[in-house]
mmCIF file of C-alpha atoms in Angstrom:
data_model
loop_
_atom_site.group_PDB
_atom_site.id
_atom_site.type_symbol
_atom_site.label_atom_id
_atom_site.label_comp_id
_atom_site.label_asym_id
_atom_site.label_seq_id
_atom_site.Cartn_x
_atom_site.Cartn_y
_atom_site.Cartn_z
ATOM 1 C CA UNK A 143 -1.540 -17.680 -9.674
ATOM 2 C CA UNK A 144 -0.118 -15.596 -5.853
ATOM 3 C CA UNK A 145 2.859 -14.554 -7.816
ATOM 4 C CA UNK A 146 0.993 -13.458 -10.557
ATOM 5 C CA UNK A 147 -0.936 -11.197 -8.322
ATOM 6 C CA UNK A 148 1.568 -9.996 -6.130
ATOM 7 C CA UNK A 149 3.084 -8.585 -9.608
ATOM 8 C CA UNK A 150 0.209 -6.820 -10.571
ATOM 9 C CA UNK A 151 0.045 -5.194 -7.521
ATOM 10 C CA UNK A 152 3.638 -3.997 -7.633
ATOM 11 C CA UNK A 153 3.021 -2.731 -10.710
ATOM 12 C CA UNK A 154 -0.416 -0.434 -9.219
ATOM 13 C CA UNK A 155 0.887 0.506 -6.363
ATOM 14 C CA UNK A 156 4.914 0.926 -7.809
ATOM 15 C CA UNK A 157 2.907 3.310 -10.497
ATOM 16 C CA UNK A 158 0.827 5.524 -7.844
ATOM 17 C CA UNK A 159 3.516 7.945 -7.309
ATOM 18 C CA UNK A 160 3.727 8.881 -10.760
ATOM 19 C CA UNK A 161 0.397 9.046 -11.408
ATOM 20 C CA UNK A 162 -0.296 11.361 -8.698
ATOM 21 C CA UNK A 163 2.195 13.728 -9.714
ATOM 22 C CA UNK A 164 -0.629 15.014 -12.120
ATOM 23 C CA UNK A 165 -2.878 15.131 -8.989
ATOM 24 C CA UNK A 166 -0.254 17.665 -7.220
ATOM 25 C CA UNK A 167 0.598 19.315 -10.592
ATOM 26 C CA UNK A 168 -3.270 20.233 -10.683
ATOM 27 C CA UNK A 169 -3.581 21.337 -6.723
ATOM 28 C CA UNK A 170 -5.058 18.404 -5.460
ATOM 29 C CA UNK A 171 -4.597 17.714 -1.689
ATOM 30 C CA UNK A 172 -4.530 14.176 -0.452
ATOM 31 C CA UNK A 173 -7.438 15.111 1.316
ATOM 32 C CA UNK A 174 -8.929 15.362 -2.289
ATOM 33 C CA UNK A 175 -6.948 12.224 -3.250
ATOM 34 C CA UNK A 176 -8.431 10.199 -0.395
ATOM 35 C CA UNK A 177 -11.885 11.841 -1.139
ATOM 36 C CA UNK A 178 -11.748 10.013 -4.854
ATOM 37 C CA UNK A 179 -9.613 7.150 -4.025
ATOM 38 C CA UNK A 180 -12.830 5.430 -1.095
ATOM 39 C CA UNK A 181 -15.846 7.601 -2.732
ATOM 40 C CA UNK A 182 -15.804 5.568 -5.570
ATOM 41 C CA UNK A 183 -14.537 2.546 -4.301
ATOM 42 C CA UNK A 184 -16.857 2.976 -2.062
ATOM 43 C CA UNK A 185 -19.808 2.966 -4.305
ATOM 44 C CA UNK A 186 -18.404 0.414 -7.056
ATOM 45 C CA UNK A 187 -18.092 -2.079 -3.763
ATOM 46 C CA UNK A 188 -21.751 -1.148 -2.343
ATOM 47 C CA UNK A 189 -23.940 -3.609 -3.903
ATOM 48 C CA UNK A 190 -21.673 -6.752 -3.299
ATOM 49 C CA UNK A 191 -21.240 -5.457 0.510
ATOM 50 C CA UNK A 192 -25.262 -5.188 0.708
ATOM 51 C CA UNK A 193 -25.655 -8.425 -0.870
ATOM 52 C CA UNK A 194 -23.164 -10.166 1.284
ATOM 53 C CA UNK A 195 -24.946 -8.759 4.629
ATOM 54 C CA UNK A 196 -24.819 -5.294 6.265
ATOM 55 C CA UNK A 197 -25.552 -7.107 8.740
ATOM 56 C CA UNK A 198 -22.491 -8.851 9.026
ATOM 57 C CA UNK A 199 -19.759 -6.875 7.871
ATOM 58 C CA UNK A 200 -20.399 -9.322 4.441
ATOM 59 C CA UNK A 201 -19.335 -12.533 6.376
ATOM 60 C CA UNK A 202 -16.472 -10.613 8.136
ATOM 61 C CA UNK A 203 -17.902 -9.763 11.496
ATOM 62 C CA UNK A 204 -18.024 -6.111 12.179
ATOM 63 C CA UNK A 205 -15.418 -5.953 15.509
ATOM 64 C CA UNK A 206 -13.179 -7.942 12.578
ATOM 65 C CA UNK A 207 -14.295 -5.438 10.138
ATOM 66 C CA UNK A 208 -13.452 -2.273 11.919
ATOM 67 C CA UNK A 209 -9.986 -3.328 12.654
ATOM 68 C CA UNK A 210 -9.318 -3.896 9.210
ATOM 69 C CA UNK A 211 -10.917 -0.564 8.400
ATOM 70 C CA UNK A 212 -8.684 1.395 10.909
ATOM 71 C CA UNK A 213 -6.210 -0.414 9.065
ATOM 72 C CA UNK A 214 -6.394 -0.196 5.788
ATOM 73 C CA UNK A 215 -9.156 2.467 5.015
ATOM 74 C CA UNK A 216 -8.660 6.638 4.596
ATOM 75 C CA UNK A 217 -6.655 6.666 8.277
ATOM 76 C CA UNK A 218 -3.889 4.451 6.545
ATOM 77 C CA UNK A 219 -4.096 6.730 3.082
ATOM 78 C CA UNK A 220 -3.902 9.812 5.361
ATOM 79 C CA UNK A 221 -0.544 8.490 7.267
ATOM 80 C CA UNK A 222 1.176 7.341 4.739
ATOM 81 C CA UNK A 223 0.982 10.513 2.705
ATOM 82 C CA UNK A 224 0.869 12.714 5.713
ATOM 83 C CA UNK A 225 4.794 12.004 6.105
ATOM 84 C CA UNK A 226 4.940 13.890 3.006
ATOM 85 C CA UNK A 227 4.411 17.396 4.928
ATOM 86 C CA UNK A 228 8.269 16.990 6.852
ATOM 87 C CA UNK A 229 10.401 14.246 4.955
ATOM 88 C CA UNK A 230 10.641 14.284 0.891
ATOM 89 C CA UNK A 231 9.285 11.420 -1.328
ATOM 90 C CA UNK A 232 12.558 9.640 -1.512
ATOM 91 C CA UNK A 233 12.356 8.853 2.006
ATOM 92 C CA UNK A 234 8.309 7.259 1.728
ATOM 93 C CA UNK A 235 9.871 5.553 -1.109
ATOM 94 C CA UNK A 236 12.386 4.070 0.845
ATOM 95 C CA UNK A 237 11.321 3.290 4.324
ATOM 96 C CA UNK A 238 7.644 1.914 3.497
ATOM 97 C CA UNK A 239 8.472 -0.628 1.305
ATOM 98 C CA UNK A 240 11.736 -1.748 3.278
ATOM 99 C CA UNK A 241 9.639 -1.824 6.419
ATOM 100 C CA UNK A 242 6.217 -3.724 5.248
ATOM 101 C CA UNK A 243 8.082 -6.929 4.457
ATOM 102 C CA UNK A 244 10.415 -6.416 7.842
ATOM 103 C CA UNK A 245 7.080 -6.037 9.884
ATOM 104 C CA UNK A 246 5.159 -7.912 8.357
ATOM 105 C CA UNK A 247 7.865 -11.004 9.379
ATOM 106 C CA UNK A 248 8.333 -10.019 12.762
ATOM 107 C CA UNK A 249 3.721 -10.366 12.825
ATOM 108 C CA UNK A 250 4.326 -13.533 11.106
ATOM 109 C CA UNK A 251 6.411 -15.056 13.294
ATOM 110 C CA UNK A 252 4.389 -13.647 16.416
ATOM 111 C CA UNK A 253 0.688 -14.609 15.032
ATOM 112 C CA UNK A 254 0.933 -17.063 12.508
ATOM 113 C CA UNK A 255 2.139 -20.817 11.872
ATOM 114 C CA UNK A 256 5.447 -22.065 10.788
ATOM 115 C CA UNK A 257 4.391 -21.699 6.723
ATOM 116 C CA UNK A 258 3.566 -18.602 6.923
ATOM 117 C CA UNK A 259 6.923 -17.316 7.828
ATOM 118 C CA UNK A 260 9.334 -15.116 5.310
ATOM 119 C CA UNK A 261 13.103 -16.606 4.841
ATOM 120 C CA UNK A 262 14.995 -13.865 6.707
ATOM 121 C CA UNK A 263 17.744 -14.763 3.953
ATOM 122 C CA UNK A 264 15.236 -13.313 0.844
ATOM 123 C CA UNK A 265 13.988 -10.583 3.306
ATOM 124 C CA UNK A 266 17.562 -9.340 3.725
ATOM 125 C CA UNK A 267 17.916 -9.230 -0.268
ATOM 126 C CA UNK A 268 14.346 -7.404 -0.747
ATOM 127 C CA UNK A 269 15.453 -5.010 2.144
ATOM 128 C CA UNK A 270 18.984 -4.153 0.674
ATOM 129 C CA UNK A 271 17.339 -4.266 -3.076
ATOM 130 C CA UNK A 272 15.306 -1.460 -2.005
ATOM 131 C CA UNK A 273 17.839 0.368 -0.113
ATOM 132 C CA UNK A 274 20.416 0.437 -3.263
ATOM 133 C CA UNK A 275 18.030 1.677 -5.572
ATOM 134 C CA UNK A 276 16.731 4.445 -2.890
ATOM 135 C CA UNK A 277 19.755 5.529 -1.634
ATOM 136 C CA UNK A 278 21.371 5.584 -4.936
ATOM 137 C CA UNK A 279 18.480 7.935 -6.147
ATOM 138 C CA UNK A 280 18.781 9.907 -3.507
ATOM 139 C CA UNK A 281 22.580 10.711 -4.083
ATOM 140 C CA UNK A 282 22.117 11.729 -7.378
ATOM 141 C CA UNK A 283 19.219 14.120 -6.548
ATOM 142 C CA UNK A 284 20.455 17.642 -5.641
ATOM 143 C CA UNK A 285 20.871 17.990 -1.489
ATOM 144 C CA UNK A 286 18.323 19.220 0.868
ATOM 145 C CA UNK A 287 17.842 19.320 4.223
ATOM 146 C CA UNK A 288 14.855 18.422 6.133
ATOM 147 C CA UNK A 289 14.677 19.356 9.359
ATOM 148 C CA UNK A 290 11.570 17.530 10.872
ATOM 149 C CA UNK A 291 12.222 14.663 8.170
ATOM 150 C CA UNK A 292 12.750 12.413 11.110
ATOM 151 C CA UNK A 293 8.266 12.996 11.881
ATOM 152 C CA UNK A 294 7.367 12.285 7.973
ATOM 153 C CA UNK A 295 9.714 9.234 8.491
ATOM 154 C CA UNK A 296 7.641 8.062 11.552
ATOM 155 C CA UNK A 297 4.343 7.981 9.918
ATOM 156 C CA UNK A 298 5.865 5.724 6.898
ATOM 157 C CA UNK A 299 7.142 3.202 9.318
ATOM 158 C CA UNK A 300 3.655 3.536 11.062
ATOM 159 C CA UNK A 301 1.819 3.296 7.802
ATOM 160 C CA UNK A 302 4.069 0.051 7.077
ATOM 161 C CA UNK A 303 3.116 -1.582 10.352
ATOM 162 C CA UNK A 304 -0.639 -0.644 9.534
ATOM 163 C CA UNK A 305 -0.110 -2.723 6.434
ATOM 164 C CA UNK A 306 1.783 -5.231 7.973
ATOM 165 C CA UNK A 307 -1.131 -5.507 10.772
ATOM 166 C CA UNK A 308 -3.544 -6.028 7.712
ATOM 167 C CA UNK A 309 -1.770 -8.570 6.303
ATOM 168 C CA UNK A 310 -1.087 -10.824 9.175
ATOM 169 C CA UNK A 311 -4.899 -9.980 10.676
ATOM 170 C CA UNK A 312 -6.427 -11.285 7.351
ATOM 171 C CA UNK A 313 -4.434 -14.444 7.054
ATOM 172 C CA UNK A 314 -5.224 -15.219 10.791
ATOM 173 C CA UNK A 315 -8.828 -14.733 10.406
ATOM 174 C CA UNK A 316 -9.253 -16.616 6.917
ATOM 175 C CA UNK A 317 -11.335 -13.991 5.594
ATOM 176 C CA UNK A 318 -12.909 -13.622 2.563
ATOM 177 C CA UNK A 319 -10.973 -11.633 -0.095
ATOM 178 C CA UNK A 320 -14.149 -10.032 -1.671
ATOM 179 C CA UNK A 321 -16.074 -9.518 1.573
ATOM 180 C CA UNK A 322 -12.617 -7.549 3.274
ATOM 181 C CA UNK A 323 -12.430 -5.031 0.180
ATOM 182 C CA UNK A 324 -16.451 -4.706 0.259
ATOM 183 C CA UNK A 325 -16.482 -3.875 3.724
ATOM 184 C CA UNK A 326 -13.405 -1.503 3.828
ATOM 185 C CA UNK A 327 -14.305 0.353 0.792
ATOM 186 C CA UNK A 328 -17.953 0.932 1.794
ATOM 187 C CA UNK A 329 -17.140 1.518 5.325
ATOM 188 C CA UNK A 330 -14.862 4.313 3.891
ATOM 189 C CA UNK A 331 -17.432 6.086 2.553
ATOM 190 C CA UNK A 332 -17.760 7.401 5.954
ATOM 191 C CA UNK A 333 -14.901 10.107 5.184
ATOM 192 C CA UNK A 334 -16.608 11.862 2.515
ATOM 193 C CA UNK A 335 -18.967 13.643 5.086
ATOM 194 C CA UNK A 336 -16.338 14.205 7.082
ATOM 195 C CA UNK A 337 -14.017 15.737 3.979
ATOM 196 C CA UNK A 338 -17.003 18.701 2.806
ATOM 197 C CA UNK A 339 -17.808 19.504 6.237
ATOM 198 C CA UNK A 340 -13.555 20.301 6.521
ATOM 199 C CA UNK A 341 -13.348 21.453 2.612
ATOM 200 C CA UNK A 342 -16.582 22.228 1.662
ATOM 201 C CA UNK A 343 -16.738 21.879 -2.392
ATOM 202 C CA UNK A 344 -13.475 22.748 -3.407
ATOM 203 C CA UNK A 345 -13.093 20.068 -5.087
ATOM 204 C CA UNK A 346 -15.381 20.930 -7.756
ATOM 205 C CA UNK A 347 -13.051 23.970 -8.862
ATOM 206 C CA UNK A 348 -10.212 21.610 -10.224
ATOM 207 C CA UNK A 349 -9.392 20.759 -13.569
ATOM 208 C CA UNK A 350 -12.347 17.905 -14.657
ATOM 209 C CA UNK A 351 -9.797 15.621 -16.486
ATOM 210 C CA UNK A 352 -7.667 15.127 -13.391
ATOM 211 C CA UNK A 353 -10.408 14.472 -11.157
ATOM 212 C CA UNK A 354 -11.599 12.315 -13.489
ATOM 213 C CA UNK A 355 -7.695 10.310 -14.138
ATOM 214 C CA UNK A 356 -7.374 10.157 -9.908
ATOM 215 C CA UNK A 357 -10.931 8.802 -9.056
ATOM 216 C CA UNK A 358 -10.353 5.959 -11.651
ATOM 217 C CA UNK A 359 -6.761 5.405 -10.754
ATOM 218 C CA UNK A 360 -7.117 5.434 -7.156
ATOM 219 C CA UNK A 361 -10.583 4.366 -6.777
ATOM 220 C CA UNK A 362 -11.074 1.471 -8.882
ATOM 221 C CA UNK A 363 -7.079 0.014 -9.843
ATOM 222 C CA UNK A 364 -5.569 1.188 -6.234
ATOM 223 C CA UNK A 365 -8.809 0.801 -3.589
ATOM 224 C CA UNK A 366 -10.456 -1.847 -5.451
ATOM 225 C CA UNK A 367 -8.789 -4.021 -8.129
ATOM 226 C CA UNK A 368 -5.215 -4.121 -6.390
ATOM 227 C CA UNK A 369 -6.348 -4.742 -2.886
ATOM 228 C CA UNK A 370 -8.321 -7.517 -4.410
ATOM 229 C CA UNK A 371 -5.623 -9.409 -5.909
ATOM 230 C CA UNK A 372 -3.353 -8.365 -3.324
ATOM 231 C CA UNK A 373 -6.262 -10.382 -0.622
ATOM 232 C CA UNK A 374 -5.640 -13.171 -3.659
ATOM 233 C CA UNK A 375 -2.044 -13.427 -2.843
ATOM 234 C CA UNK A 376 -2.651 -13.280 1.113
ATOM 235 C CA UNK A 377 -4.460 -16.136 0.393
ATOM 236 C CA UNK A 378 -2.836 -18.374 -1.439
ATOM 237 C CA UNK A 379 0.832 -17.279 -0.243
ATOM 238 C CA UNK A 380 0.453 -16.015 2.856
ATOM 239 C CA UNK A 381 2.351 -13.715 4.761
ATOM 240 C CA UNK A 382 5.072 -13.802 1.838
ATOM 241 C CA UNK A 383 2.646 -11.690 -0.070
ATOM 242 C CA UNK A 384 3.955 -8.464 1.547
ATOM 243 C CA UNK A 385 7.630 -8.915 -0.259
ATOM 244 C CA UNK A 386 6.061 -7.459 -3.534
ATOM 245 C CA UNK A 387 5.965 -3.985 -2.128
ATOM 246 C CA UNK A 388 9.714 -4.539 -2.119
ATOM 247 C CA UNK A 389 8.919 -4.032 -5.537
ATOM 248 C CA UNK A 390 7.218 -0.994 -5.687
ATOM 249 C CA UNK A 391 10.138 1.808 -5.603
ATOM 250 C CA UNK A 392 11.640 -0.240 -9.030
ATOM 251 C CA UNK A 393 8.397 -0.293 -10.918
ATOM 252 C CA UNK A 394 8.102 3.657 -9.405
ATOM 253 C CA UNK A 395 11.975 4.163 -10.981
ATOM 254 C CA UNK A 396 11.304 2.624 -14.305
ATOM 255 C CA UNK A 397 8.242 4.011 -15.183
ATOM 256 C CA UNK A 398 10.065 7.396 -14.322
ATOM 257 C CA UNK A 399 12.498 6.454 -16.835
ATOM 258 C CA UNK A 400 9.518 5.759 -19.114
ATOM 259 C CA UNK A 401 7.339 8.326 -18.895
ATOM 260 C CA UNK A 402 9.680 11.149 -17.307
ATOM 261 C CA UNK A 403 12.910 10.162 -19.657
ATOM 262 C CA UNK A 404 15.085 9.948 -16.357
ATOM 263 C CA UNK A 405 18.360 7.942 -16.889
ATOM 264 C CA UNK A 406 19.306 4.500 -15.765
ATOM 265 C CA UNK A 407 21.612 4.124 -12.951
ATOM 266 C CA UNK A 408 23.932 1.201 -11.385
ATOM 267 C CA UNK A 409 22.161 1.722 -8.335
ATOM 268 C CA UNK A 410 18.733 0.352 -10.433
ATOM 269 C CA UNK A 411 20.417 -2.097 -11.999
ATOM 270 C CA UNK A 412 22.073 -3.584 -8.817
ATOM 271 C CA UNK A 413 18.598 -3.187 -6.853
ATOM 272 C CA UNK A 414 17.266 -4.923 -9.143
ATOM 273 C CA UNK A 415 19.707 -8.507 -9.126
ATOM 274 C CA UNK A 416 18.962 -8.168 -5.151
ATOM 275 C CA UNK A 417 15.129 -7.456 -5.225
ATOM 276 C CA UNK A 418 14.852 -10.762 -7.886
ATOM 277 C CA UNK A 419 17.291 -12.717 -5.808
ATOM 278 C CA UNK A 420 15.245 -12.084 -2.576
ATOM 279 C CA UNK A 421 12.151 -12.670 -4.307
ATOM 280 C CA UNK A 422 13.395 -16.004 -6.140
ATOM 281 C CA UNK A 423 14.534 -17.650 -2.232
ATOM 282 C CA UNK A 424 11.521 -16.527 -0.674
ATOM 283 C CA UNK A 425 9.460 -18.495 -3.144
ATOM 284 C CA UNK A 426 12.064 -21.254 -3.985
ATOM 285 C CA UNK A 427 10.686 -23.915 -1.542
ATOM 286 C CA UNK A 428 8.975 -23.233 1.691
ATOM 287 C CA UNK A 429 10.381 -26.230 3.462
ATOM 288 C CA UNK A 430 12.786 -24.353 3.784
ATOM 289 C CA UNK A 431 11.590 -21.318 5.292
ATOM 290 C CA UNK A 432 13.102 -20.361 9.046
#
């Protein structure tokens, strides 16, 4: 079931850039998307949060809850997408999924027991597969110059590090997936008054259909369902669950072919084989982990 959870999460997260394209074309900003994401998810998870006890952060404990909220809440979303101000989206698709399992592997070796370590050879295949898929797509795209791309690249790496810490800490603290999801989403409601303080009611002038689409996808699928499934995967598989983030570029490119009519490439096929091999080796036999 952990493998199934991870695959579903990869599909949801991998499709996010395609879905977000509709928002950007309708003039929504990352501030708007962050508001829609956490307003919907926070209200959905509020009853569970109150039922499990607000006084102790749904059983997680407020000190730990605040740390997890910092790592996987609005700030994480802003850091990840904020890098697009300086760097192209292709950099985000390459750096984030490649560095997430890398950082998680390093942190797991430092903070977790031996059985939570990711096999290095399998990890290498995952990262190499991501590089092949995304570098191939970059080489096929028109050349563009981004003199300050390194700023965005650092933010993408920081986002990967934040999510890796979140993954490892959940495993280390053996937290309940439902409780963690409720704490993060409800705690993120603090972003709502901050948004309206600086942005006012500009969101209400956007297209209603686009708002509903993004609210449903970002607020339910991305923030609640996918995070919950990811937490279940971490609970069952340990830090190895982070390797499913390596499938995100593959999913994104595949959906771009189906939705946007882009052509299949040799780099995509080669990357798919490398990623599949890395997943197979990583899941094959925990006893063979280094």
